[in-house]
Structure formats: structure tokens, C-alpha cells
Short mmCIF file of C-alpha atoms and ligand atoms in Angstrom, two decimals:
data_model
loop_
_atom_site.label_atom_id
_atom_site.label_comp_id
_atom_site.label_asym_id
_atom_site.label_seq_id
_atom_site.Cartn_x
_atom_site.Cartn_y
_atom_site.Cartn_z
CA MET A 298 154.96 134.76 22.59
CA ARG A 299 151.98 132.80 23.76
CA ILE A 300 149.28 133.02 26.41
CA ILE A 301 147.63 129.96 27.96
CA SER A 302 144.86 130.09 30.57
CA TYR A 303 144.86 127.26 33.12
CA GLY A 304 142.03 128.73 35.26
CA ALA A 305 139.26 131.33 35.10
CA ALA A 306 138.74 130.20 31.50
CA GLY A 307 134.98 129.93 30.93
CA GLN A 308 134.40 130.56 34.64
CA VAL A 309 135.12 133.08 37.34
CA THR A 310 137.48 131.37 39.80
CA GLY A 311 140.90 129.72 39.70
CA SER A 312 142.73 132.57 37.88
CA CYS A 313 146.03 131.17 36.49
CA HIS A 314 147.55 132.27 33.18
CA MET A 315 150.91 131.45 31.59
CA LEU A 316 152.75 133.99 29.42
CA GLU A 317 155.66 132.44 27.52
CA SER A 318 158.33 134.01 25.39
CA GLU A 319 161.30 132.13 23.94
CA GLY A 320 161.31 129.64 26.77
CA PHE A 321 160.80 132.22 29.58
CA ARG A 322 157.66 131.34 31.54
CA ILE A 323 155.69 133.84 33.62
CA LEU A 324 152.70 132.71 35.67
CA VAL A 325 150.10 135.47 36.23
CA ASP A 326 148.15 134.59 39.42
CA CYS A 327 147.61 131.14 40.87
CA GLY A 328 144.15 131.19 42.39
CA MET A 329 141.81 128.73 44.01
CA PHE A 330 138.76 127.27 42.32
CA GLN A 331 135.71 128.07 44.42
CA GLY A 332 131.97 127.67 44.37
CA ASN A 333 131.08 123.99 44.58
CA ARG A 334 132.62 120.60 45.44
CA GLU A 335 133.43 119.75 41.84
CA LEU A 336 135.37 122.99 41.37
CA GLU A 337 137.04 122.71 44.75
CA ALA A 338 138.25 119.21 43.84
CA ARG A 339 140.24 120.83 41.04
CA ASN A 340 142.48 122.51 43.66
CA TYR A 341 143.90 119.05 44.43
CA ALA A 342 144.62 118.14 40.80
CA ARG A 343 148.23 118.31 39.55
CA PHE A 344 149.19 121.49 37.73
CA PRO A 345 149.07 121.06 33.96
CA PHE A 346 152.65 122.42 33.81
CA LYS A 347 155.82 121.71 35.73
CA PRO A 348 156.01 124.18 38.64
CA ASN A 349 159.79 124.26 38.55
CA ASP A 350 159.73 125.23 34.82
CA ILE A 351 158.22 128.62 35.72
CA ASP A 352 160.71 131.49 35.86
CA VAL A 353 158.59 133.99 37.80
CA VAL A 354 155.10 134.46 39.24
CA VAL A 355 153.39 137.88 39.06
CA LEU A 356 150.38 138.45 41.34
CA THR A 357 147.58 140.97 40.53
CA HIS A 358 145.82 141.03 43.91
CA GLY A 359 145.16 139.15 47.16
CA HIS A 360 141.71 137.62 46.57
CA LEU A 361 141.77 133.86 47.17
CA ASP A 362 140.66 133.08 43.61
CA HIS A 363 143.87 134.79 42.44
CA CYS A 364 146.45 133.83 45.12
CA GLY A 365 144.97 130.72 46.84
CA ARG A 366 147.05 128.04 45.13
CA LEU A 367 150.42 129.75 45.57
CA PRO A 368 151.23 127.57 48.61
CA VAL A 369 150.32 124.52 46.51
CA LEU A 370 152.62 125.70 43.74
CA VAL A 371 155.50 126.10 46.21
CA LYS A 372 154.78 122.70 47.73
CA ALA A 373 154.85 121.24 44.20
CA GLY A 374 158.36 122.48 43.65
CA TYR A 375 158.24 126.08 42.50
CA ARG A 376 161.45 127.77 43.65
CA GLY A 377 161.27 131.22 42.04
CA GLY A 378 159.99 134.58 43.24
CA ILE A 379 156.44 136.00 43.42
CA ILE A 380 156.36 139.66 42.44
CA THR A 381 153.59 142.01 43.56
CA THR A 382 152.94 145.34 45.35
CA SER A 383 153.70 145.66 49.04
CA ALA A 384 149.99 146.19 49.88
CA THR A 385 149.04 143.02 47.96
CA ARG A 386 151.82 141.15 49.77
CA ASP A 387 150.35 142.12 53.16
CA VAL A 388 146.78 141.35 52.09
CA THR A 389 147.80 137.99 50.61
CA ARG A 390 149.50 136.95 53.81
CA LEU A 391 146.34 137.48 55.88
CA ILE A 392 144.04 135.91 53.25
CA LEU A 393 146.24 132.79 52.94
CA LEU A 394 146.65 132.38 56.71
CA ASP A 395 142.90 132.66 57.15
CA ALA A 396 142.35 130.11 54.34
CA ALA A 397 144.73 127.71 56.09
CA LYS A 398 142.80 128.10 59.35
CA VAL A 399 139.35 127.70 57.74
CA GLN A 400 140.49 124.60 55.84
CA TYR A 401 141.89 123.05 58.98
CA GLU A 402 138.65 123.66 60.96
CA GLU A 403 136.53 122.16 58.16
CA TYR A 404 138.90 119.22 57.93
CA ALA A 405 138.79 118.60 61.70
CA THR A 406 134.97 118.56 61.70
CA ARG A 407 134.78 116.30 58.66
CA ARG A 408 137.40 113.95 60.03
CA ARG A 409 135.50 113.56 63.32
CA LYS A 410 132.36 112.59 61.43
CA ALA A 411 134.18 110.38 58.96
CA ARG A 412 135.91 108.39 61.68
CA ARG A 413 132.54 107.32 63.04
CA ARG A 414 131.81 105.85 59.61
CA GLY A 415 135.28 104.32 59.33
CA GLU A 416 136.20 106.62 56.44
CA THR A 417 139.06 109.04 55.79
CA VAL A 418 138.91 112.58 54.50
CA GLN A 419 141.21 114.63 52.26
CA GLU A 420 143.78 116.70 54.10
CA PRO A 421 143.76 120.52 53.76
CA LEU A 422 145.54 121.89 50.66
CA PHE A 423 148.03 123.68 52.82
CA ASP A 424 148.72 124.70 56.43
CA GLU A 425 150.06 127.84 58.13
CA ASP A 426 153.66 126.69 57.74
CA ASP A 427 153.13 126.29 53.96
CA VAL A 428 151.80 129.87 53.88
CA LEU A 429 154.85 131.23 55.73
CA VAL A 430 157.24 129.37 53.38
CA THR A 431 155.28 130.80 50.43
CA MET A 432 155.38 134.33 51.82
CA ASP A 433 159.20 134.09 51.95
CA ARG A 434 159.08 133.98 48.15
CA VAL A 435 156.83 137.06 47.84
CA ASP A 436 158.70 140.16 46.81
CA GLY A 437 156.56 143.25 47.40
CA ARG A 438 158.86 145.72 45.66
CA ALA A 439 156.49 146.47 42.77
CA ARG A 440 154.68 149.78 42.79
CA ASN A 441 151.73 150.74 40.64
CA GLY A 442 153.03 153.00 37.90
CA GLU A 443 156.51 151.45 37.94
CA ARG A 444 158.31 148.92 35.77
CA VAL A 445 160.06 145.76 36.93
CA GLN A 446 162.59 144.23 34.54
CA LEU A 447 162.14 140.39 34.50
CA ASN A 448 165.06 139.67 32.15
CA ARG A 449 166.89 141.53 29.36
CA ARG A 450 163.91 141.22 26.98
CA ILE A 451 160.85 141.33 29.20
CA SER A 452 159.50 143.88 31.68
CA VAL A 453 156.25 144.18 33.59
CA THR A 454 154.67 147.47 34.60
CA PHE A 455 152.14 147.42 37.45
CA HIS A 456 149.18 149.79 37.11
CA THR A 457 146.38 150.66 39.58
CA ALA A 458 143.38 148.37 39.00
CA GLY A 459 141.18 150.00 41.68
CA HIS A 460 139.57 146.69 42.73
CA VAL A 461 140.88 145.99 46.23
CA LEU A 462 143.83 147.39 48.25
CA GLY A 463 147.08 147.05 46.27
CA SER A 464 145.41 145.55 43.19
CA SER A 465 147.13 145.92 39.83
CA PHE A 466 146.70 145.29 36.16
CA LEU A 467 149.83 144.22 34.38
CA GLU A 468 151.52 145.48 31.22
CA PHE A 469 154.19 143.14 29.82
CA ASN A 470 156.60 144.48 27.18
CA ILE A 471 158.39 141.72 25.38
CA ARG A 472 161.15 141.79 22.78
CA GLU A 473 161.69 138.77 20.52
CA GLY A 474 164.48 139.56 18.02
CA LYS A 475 163.14 142.38 15.83
CA ARG A 476 159.55 141.93 17.04
CA SER A 477 158.02 143.40 20.13
CA TRP A 478 154.83 142.67 21.99
CA ARG A 479 152.75 144.42 24.57
CA VAL A 480 150.43 142.11 26.51
CA ILE A 481 148.07 143.40 29.18
CA PHE A 482 146.41 141.34 31.91
CA SER A 483 143.48 143.21 33.48
CA GLY A 484 143.43 141.23 36.72
CA ASP A 485 140.17 142.30 38.32
CA LEU A 486 139.17 145.85 37.49
CA GLY A 487 137.46 148.15 39.96
CA ASN A 488 134.22 150.07 39.83
CA ARG A 489 134.88 153.81 39.44
CA SER A 490 132.06 154.94 41.77
CA ARG A 491 133.69 153.73 44.95
CA HIS A 492 135.99 155.79 47.19
CA VAL A 493 138.34 153.67 49.30
CA VAL A 494 140.81 152.60 46.62
CA PRO A 495 141.75 154.83 43.64
CA ASP A 496 139.98 154.52 40.29
CA PRO A 497 141.53 152.11 37.79
CA GLU A 498 144.09 153.58 35.45
CA TYR A 499 143.55 153.30 31.69
CA PRO A 500 145.84 150.94 29.77
CA ARG A 501 147.97 151.81 26.73
CA PRO A 502 147.40 150.45 23.26
CA ALA A 503 148.63 146.85 23.13
CA ASP A 504 148.80 143.71 21.01
CA TRP A 505 146.83 141.49 23.33
CA VAL A 506 144.64 142.16 26.36
CA VAL A 507 143.45 139.41 28.70
CA LEU A 508 140.25 140.93 30.10
CA GLU A 509 138.12 139.95 33.10
CA SER A 510 134.37 139.69 32.36
CA THR A 511 132.73 139.21 35.77
CA TYR A 512 130.00 141.81 35.03
CA GLY A 513 130.35 141.63 31.24
CA ASP A 514 126.54 141.46 30.90
CA ARG A 515 125.49 143.93 33.61
CA ARG A 516 125.24 147.58 34.57
CA HIS A 517 125.58 148.57 38.22
CA ARG A 518 122.95 150.62 39.91
CA SER A 519 123.88 154.20 40.67
CA PHE A 520 126.25 154.53 43.56
CA GLN A 521 124.50 157.56 45.11
CA ALA A 522 121.13 155.73 45.01
CA SER A 523 122.79 152.84 46.84
CA ILE A 524 124.14 155.14 49.58
CA ASN A 525 120.60 156.63 50.00
CA GLU A 526 119.12 153.11 50.22
CA LEU A 527 121.66 152.23 52.91
CA ALA A 528 120.77 155.32 54.98
CA ASP A 529 117.02 154.67 54.58
CA ALA A 530 117.34 151.02 55.58
CA ILE A 531 119.29 151.92 58.74
CA ASN A 532 116.90 154.69 59.77
CA ASP A 533 113.87 152.52 59.17
CA THR A 534 115.29 149.67 61.25
CA PHE A 535 116.23 151.93 64.15
CA ARG A 536 112.70 153.38 64.15
CA ARG A 537 111.36 149.87 64.47
CA GLY A 538 113.73 149.26 67.40
CA GLY A 539 115.86 146.54 65.78
CA ASN A 540 119.45 145.82 64.75
CA VAL A 541 121.03 146.04 61.30
CA ILE A 542 123.08 143.04 60.21
CA ILE A 543 125.45 143.62 57.29
CA PRO A 544 127.03 140.35 56.06
CA SER A 545 130.30 141.41 54.49
CA PHE A 546 133.41 140.13 52.76
CA ALA A 547 136.45 140.87 54.96
CA LEU A 548 138.52 142.40 52.11
CA GLU A 549 137.37 145.73 50.60
CA ARG A 550 133.61 145.49 51.27
CA ALA A 551 133.97 145.82 55.06
CA GLN A 552 136.26 148.82 54.62
CA ASP A 553 133.93 150.38 52.02
CA VAL A 554 130.95 149.97 54.35
CA LEU A 555 132.79 151.47 57.35
CA PHE A 556 133.89 154.45 55.21
CA TYR A 557 130.32 155.07 54.00
CA LEU A 558 128.87 154.75 57.51
CA ARG A 559 131.44 157.29 58.65
CA ALA A 560 130.28 159.72 55.96
CA LEU A 561 126.57 159.13 56.75
CA ARG A 562 127.21 159.71 60.39
CA GLU A 563 129.21 162.89 59.81
CA GLU A 564 126.38 164.20 57.65
CA LYS A 565 124.02 163.29 60.45
CA ARG A 566 122.00 161.14 58.05
CA ILE A 567 122.03 158.15 60.44
CA PRO A 568 121.68 158.27 64.24
CA LEU A 569 124.45 157.55 66.73
CA GLY A 570 124.70 153.99 67.92
CA PRO A 571 127.31 151.27 68.11
CA ILE A 572 128.78 149.87 64.91
CA PHE A 573 130.45 146.49 65.46
CA LEU A 574 133.14 145.19 63.13
CA ASP A 575 132.74 141.57 64.23
CA SER A 576 135.31 139.78 62.08
CA PRO A 577 138.90 139.09 63.15
CA LEU A 578 140.04 138.94 59.51
CA ALA A 579 138.25 142.18 58.55
CA ILE A 580 139.80 143.89 61.58
CA ARG A 581 143.32 142.75 60.57
CA LEU A 582 142.75 143.71 56.94
CA THR A 583 141.46 147.16 57.94
CA ASN A 584 144.76 147.69 59.72
CA VAL A 585 146.58 146.77 56.51
CA TYR A 586 144.53 149.47 54.72
CA ARG A 587 145.66 152.04 57.29
CA ARG A 588 149.29 150.97 56.86
CA HIS A 589 149.19 151.51 53.09
CA PRO A 590 148.19 155.10 52.38
CA GLU A 591 149.97 154.84 49.00
CA ALA A 592 147.32 152.35 47.86
CA LEU A 593 144.32 154.44 49.01
CA ASP A 594 142.18 157.00 47.22
CA PRO A 595 143.68 160.51 47.64
CA VAL A 596 140.72 161.60 49.83
CA LEU A 597 141.49 158.86 52.36
CA ARG A 598 145.23 159.53 52.15
CA ARG A 599 144.57 163.16 53.07
CA MET A 600 142.39 162.04 56.04
CA LEU A 601 145.24 159.85 57.33
CA ASP A 602 147.71 162.76 56.86
CA GLN A 603 145.40 164.93 58.99
CA GLY A 604 145.36 162.28 61.70
CA LYS A 605 141.75 161.17 60.89
CA ASP A 606 141.03 157.48 60.64
CA PRO A 607 138.78 156.68 57.65
CA PHE A 608 137.57 153.38 59.12
CA PHE A 609 137.74 153.50 62.93
CA PHE A 610 135.75 156.44 64.36
CA PRO A 611 133.87 157.05 67.59
CA GLY A 612 131.10 154.46 67.88
CA VAL A 613 132.96 151.71 66.02
CA TYR A 614 133.70 148.72 68.22
CA LEU A 615 136.12 145.93 67.24
CA THR A 616 135.31 142.49 68.63
CA PRO A 617 138.22 140.23 67.69
CA THR A 618 137.59 137.50 70.29
CA ALA A 619 134.60 135.12 70.50
CA GLU A 620 133.80 136.40 74.02
CA GLU A 621 133.64 140.02 72.80
CA SER A 622 131.52 138.92 69.89
CA LYS A 623 129.03 137.17 72.24
CA THR A 624 128.40 140.39 74.19
CA ILE A 625 126.70 141.76 71.06
CA ASN A 626 123.92 139.16 71.46
CA ALA A 627 122.52 141.08 74.45
CA ILE A 628 121.78 144.16 72.27
CA THR A 629 118.23 144.11 70.89
CA GLY A 630 118.19 147.38 69.00
CA GLY A 631 120.12 150.36 67.60
CA ALA A 632 123.28 148.48 66.58
CA ILE A 633 124.92 147.94 63.16
CA ILE A 634 126.76 144.65 63.00
CA ILE A 635 129.22 143.99 60.16
CA ALA A 636 130.29 140.34 60.11
CA GLY A 637 131.41 137.58 57.75
CA SER A 638 130.96 135.57 55.75
CA GLY A 639 129.68 137.80 52.97
CA MET A 640 127.27 135.18 51.62
CA CYS A 641 126.25 133.87 55.11
CA THR A 642 127.83 130.47 54.41
CA GLY A 643 129.66 130.43 57.76
CA GLY A 644 131.35 132.69 60.27
CA ARG A 645 130.01 134.94 63.00
CA VAL A 646 127.23 136.46 60.89
CA LEU A 647 125.32 133.22 61.45
CA HIS A 648 125.13 133.92 65.19
CA HIS A 649 123.76 137.41 64.56
CA LEU A 650 121.22 136.06 62.10
CA ARG A 651 120.08 133.53 64.73
CA HIS A 652 119.41 136.38 67.14
CA ASN A 653 117.76 138.71 64.64
CA ILE A 654 116.35 136.98 61.56
CA TRP A 655 113.03 136.07 63.27
CA ARG A 656 112.48 139.59 64.65
CA GLU A 657 110.43 141.97 62.51
CA GLU A 658 112.21 144.97 64.11
CA SER A 659 115.61 143.90 62.70
CA SER A 660 117.06 144.05 59.18
CA VAL A 661 119.62 142.26 57.04
CA ILE A 662 121.31 144.43 54.45
CA LEU A 663 122.99 142.42 51.70
CA VAL A 664 125.67 144.59 50.04
CA GLY A 665 127.59 141.92 48.06
CA PHE A 666 127.14 139.26 45.42
CA GLN A 667 125.19 136.21 46.71
CA ALA A 668 125.93 132.97 44.83
CA LYS A 669 123.27 130.35 44.14
CA GLY A 670 122.84 127.85 46.93
CA THR A 671 123.99 130.16 49.77
CA LEU A 672 121.95 131.35 52.72
CA GLY A 673 122.49 134.94 51.56
CA ARG A 674 120.91 134.06 48.21
CA ALA A 675 117.94 132.41 49.93
CA LEU A 676 117.34 135.69 51.82
CA VAL A 677 117.58 137.72 48.60
CA ASP A 678 115.10 135.36 46.95
CA GLY A 679 112.60 135.90 49.80
CA ALA A 680 112.74 132.48 51.53
CA PRO A 681 110.07 132.49 54.30
CA LYS A 682 112.10 130.09 56.49
CA VAL A 683 115.82 129.33 56.63
CA ARG A 684 118.01 126.78 58.49
CA ILE A 685 120.93 128.02 60.57
CA TYR A 686 123.09 125.40 62.36
CA GLY A 687 120.39 122.81 61.76
CA GLU A 688 117.63 124.87 63.36
CA GLU A 689 114.72 126.37 61.45
CA PHE A 690 114.03 130.09 61.67
CA VAL A 691 111.17 132.11 60.29
CA VAL A 692 112.35 135.15 58.28
CA ARG A 693 110.57 138.17 59.76
CA ALA A 694 113.47 140.65 59.63
CA ARG A 695 113.37 143.03 56.67
CA ILE A 696 115.83 142.01 53.90
CA TYR A 697 117.43 144.75 51.79
CA THR A 698 119.56 144.05 48.75
CA ILE A 699 121.80 146.95 47.69
CA ASN A 700 123.70 146.36 44.47
CA GLY A 701 125.73 149.52 43.91
CA PHE A 702 128.82 148.64 45.98
CA SER A 703 130.45 146.10 43.72
CA ALA A 704 134.23 146.02 43.58
CA HIS A 705 134.11 145.08 39.86
CA ALA A 706 133.76 147.27 36.79
CA ASP A 707 130.43 146.83 35.03
CA GLN A 708 129.91 146.28 31.29
CA ALA A 709 130.18 149.95 30.35
CA GLU A 710 133.35 150.41 32.40
CA LEU A 711 134.95 147.25 30.93
CA LEU A 712 134.21 148.47 27.39
CA ASP A 713 135.50 151.92 28.16
CA TRP A 714 138.74 150.47 29.60
CA ALA A 715 139.17 148.06 26.69
CA ASP A 716 138.78 151.04 24.25
CA ALA A 717 142.08 152.38 25.55
CA THR A 718 143.96 149.27 24.40
CA GLY A 719 143.50 150.38 20.76
CA ASP A 720 143.07 147.44 18.44
CA ALA A 721 144.57 144.85 20.78
CA ARG A 722 143.13 141.37 20.41
CA VAL A 723 140.99 140.66 23.43
CA LEU A 724 141.08 137.35 25.26
CA LEU A 725 138.07 137.16 27.61
CA VAL A 726 138.46 135.37 30.94
CA HIS A 727 137.01 135.40 34.50
CA GLY A 728 133.30 135.33 33.67
CA GLU A 729 130.33 132.99 33.43
CA ASP A 730 129.09 132.05 29.97
CA LYS A 731 126.41 134.76 29.81
CA ALA A 732 128.82 137.49 30.81
CA LEU A 733 131.57 136.30 28.43
CA THR A 734 129.32 136.06 25.39
CA ALA A 735 127.60 139.40 26.11
CA LEU A 736 130.94 141.20 26.40
CA GLN A 737 132.30 139.41 23.30
CA ARG A 738 129.26 140.57 21.33
CA LYS A 739 129.68 144.20 22.50
CA LEU A 740 133.37 144.20 21.59
CA ARG A 741 132.73 142.67 18.15
CA ASP A 742 130.05 145.32 17.54
CA LYS A 743 132.86 147.85 18.00
CA GLY A 744 134.97 145.99 15.41
CA ARG A 745 137.27 144.41 17.98
CA GLU A 746 138.70 140.91 17.69
CA ALA A 747 137.44 139.25 20.86
CA LEU A 748 137.93 135.57 21.83
CA ILE A 749 136.67 133.66 24.83
CA ALA A 750 139.69 131.86 26.34
CA GLU A 751 139.55 128.08 26.25
CA GLU A 752 141.40 126.40 29.04
CA GLY A 753 144.79 125.02 28.03
CA ARG A 754 144.74 126.53 24.54
CA ALA A 755 147.63 128.74 23.38
CA TYR A 756 147.00 132.20 21.93
CA GLY A 757 149.70 134.47 20.64
CA ASP A 758 151.84 135.28 17.60
CA LYS A 759 150.81 132.30 15.58
CA HIS A 760 147.19 132.73 16.36
ZN1 ZN B 944 139.26 139.99 42.88
#
């Protein structure tokens, strides 16, 4: 038995791990590298293994940094199945189709400019047809809590990871002659304070655990305090007569925010007024949430059973088309606008920022992680002026940063979860250096054997 990481080793994106046992090869996730040009260039590199040597792919969840290179794998000759939950299958389909569209749009713009200089540009990694061909290989029969037999010696059990809709952590049970192994891949683990997806399950004692470390060095702020901050920010903005802009990721964060706004409105803690979900992808994904009650928190499942919609309630307006979206521009106050992208690097949120960022009555509420170099990060850091579509804007709107809504477990939750794996050896992945080393130190303080995965290096029985 051996485990080799080909992505998310020493960094957060590009999750891709190989689990091998007596010649049987399982690929856990096949994600995109994201964040900067250098990393993105890696998506075009050849795989460091032969795609047609892999026996099966198992997918933990539908975030692009976990599923985004599946179409590339299929194009490169992979002919086997991709096993996951039915909710993850539906999420992945939308996420990959959107990625194909975004890549094509960026490619078309770059090509136009490059032609004027007599240059050529790299083609998109994949198109919509490639996504559809890939989706034909995705088998959504897995259910969290149930085991899937991969061959006579190896099974995988999916367990609720509580990160995004359908997300799983994976427990592999492997027999090699008289020896047996249990290897757990955490995938991305959820934060227990949130309500839309169920809390992560605890794992069983194992021999190895491959553990994500995104927030390995951090504690989240209290969830209740974050809800209170959200209510205060909205009330304050409406008193000033402005709009509230909430830049949001389309998967999970948008649904979380809608659910909390519903609760605040029911408790009469925020006034009535239109709430716009101004993102075609978020609208489609929210429909996937409603179609998969089995993957929701029991409270939301009960609401759906009673005919109540957790996400779409009176006052919520969906604006899938560009024309509908433009009508929002005429509203100067009293509206909450949820739009992508989550870090303000593109998408419709830029139009809403153009109309509101210079107005002292309006607010921007940042509820997600903002990476260095993004417009969202500039706002968090208090930039007095920003550029949007080449035009300079003064920042007069009030900027709120609310940190308690993360979809990832924090350091305490990661340690608590890892405790349940007994004395399993821990292989740390999916984190930046600081997070990886902080989590390693904490685990070693507890007497655990914890290693930071090196890309391409094999760990396992002979380790
Ligand atoms: Zn994720």
C-alpha cells in the first residue's frame, strides 16, 4: 500500500492523490491548480502518471480545486469510472460547465488582443463537450455512510464531510494477503457551526489519515457573533439609505447567506426589502441543494418536508439574465445584492461595486476568504481607491469583513477530528506552509506522527 500526492502538497489547490495496492490504482480527486499564472500553467502539464493505468477515480466534492482536471484526465486517456455521491455529481456538472464557459470567455478576449500583436494564446483546458463526456463516466451511486466495493480486496466508505453539498471524506479498507490497512482521506472538512449541510462525521481509528490543513493555524470567530455582525451591518446600511453588496462564492456560501438572511428576516432582525441572488451559477446550484434533501442538515430537510423553501422566500429575487441583472442598477437603497465572484475578481459583483463603492450610504460585506492580489483583498485592507474595468473609484462605501462563515474546519476542529483516528500516521496536505507546520506541531505535541506531504513522494507500508 502506498499513497502519493500529485497536488495540494505544500499548497492548497490541485488536490490529486494516488492510493496504490498490489497494482490497483485509485485516484482521489483530480483538481485544478488555482491562484496565480504559474500555478495555473501546471494545469496544462502532463500528468506524472499514465491516466489509463488508473483503475478508478473517487471524488470527495465538487469544488474546482478537487474536480477541475477530471475532463483533462479523460481527454488524456482515462477510461474508467468516477465514483461519488449523487449530490456531488450534480454539483460537479454545474461547476465544470461553468469553468468551461469562463475559460472560453477569457480565451476569446485574450485571443482578440493577441491577434493584434500577431501572437497566439493557449486554448482552454476543456470545453463543454469534454465536460459532458466526463460526466458520462461519473457514477453517483455512493451514499455517505455506505460502502462501495472496488475489487475483492478494497472497499471505500463515504462519510459526511460537512463542507459543501454532497461532500465526503473517504475510508479505504484494503487487504494485502494477511495484512490489512485502513486509509482515510479527509477531503475538505466542514465547520461545525454552520447549518445548511450536516456536521462532519468523525472517522474511525486508522493506519493512515491524509488530512487537509487549510486553517491549520487559525481559529474561526464565533458563529453567533458573525450573525450579529451581519444583522448590524445590514441595519446600519439601510438607515444610511444605501445598498448592501455581498460578494459570494456560488457554491455553499451563497446558500448559507440566503439561509441566514431568511432566519434574520423571520426573527424581524432585518427590515423587509429585496434580496437579489444575482448569479446564474448560484441560482442553478441552489436548485441542486433543493433537489438533494438527503445531503442537507436535518433542520433544512424538515423545512423542505413541510413545504418551506430554505433559500427562496418572499423578497428573494432571482436575476439569471443580464437584462434582469441590469434592472438592479436603478435601485439606490434598501436592497441586498448577492453576486459573484466571491473575491471580486470578475462577474456581476463588479457592476454592483461600480454603482455603489463610491457611495457612503452603501456597504460591501465580505463573508469569504480574500486571496492576496484580489479586489476583495484590497477592500479588506482598506484601499482608498480601487480600479474596476479600468476606471478608478474612490472607496466611500463601508466595508465589513465577517469571518465566521467559513466552510472549513478550524485548527481546533481539525485536531478534534484527527483525535478520532487513533494513532494513525497523519499526512498533511491542502494547506499553505504556515498552516501545515502549525498543525504538524500541534499533532506532534499530542504524540502523533505527522508528516507534511511532499509532492510525488510515496508514503505507506515501507515508510
Ligand atoms: Zn472544498
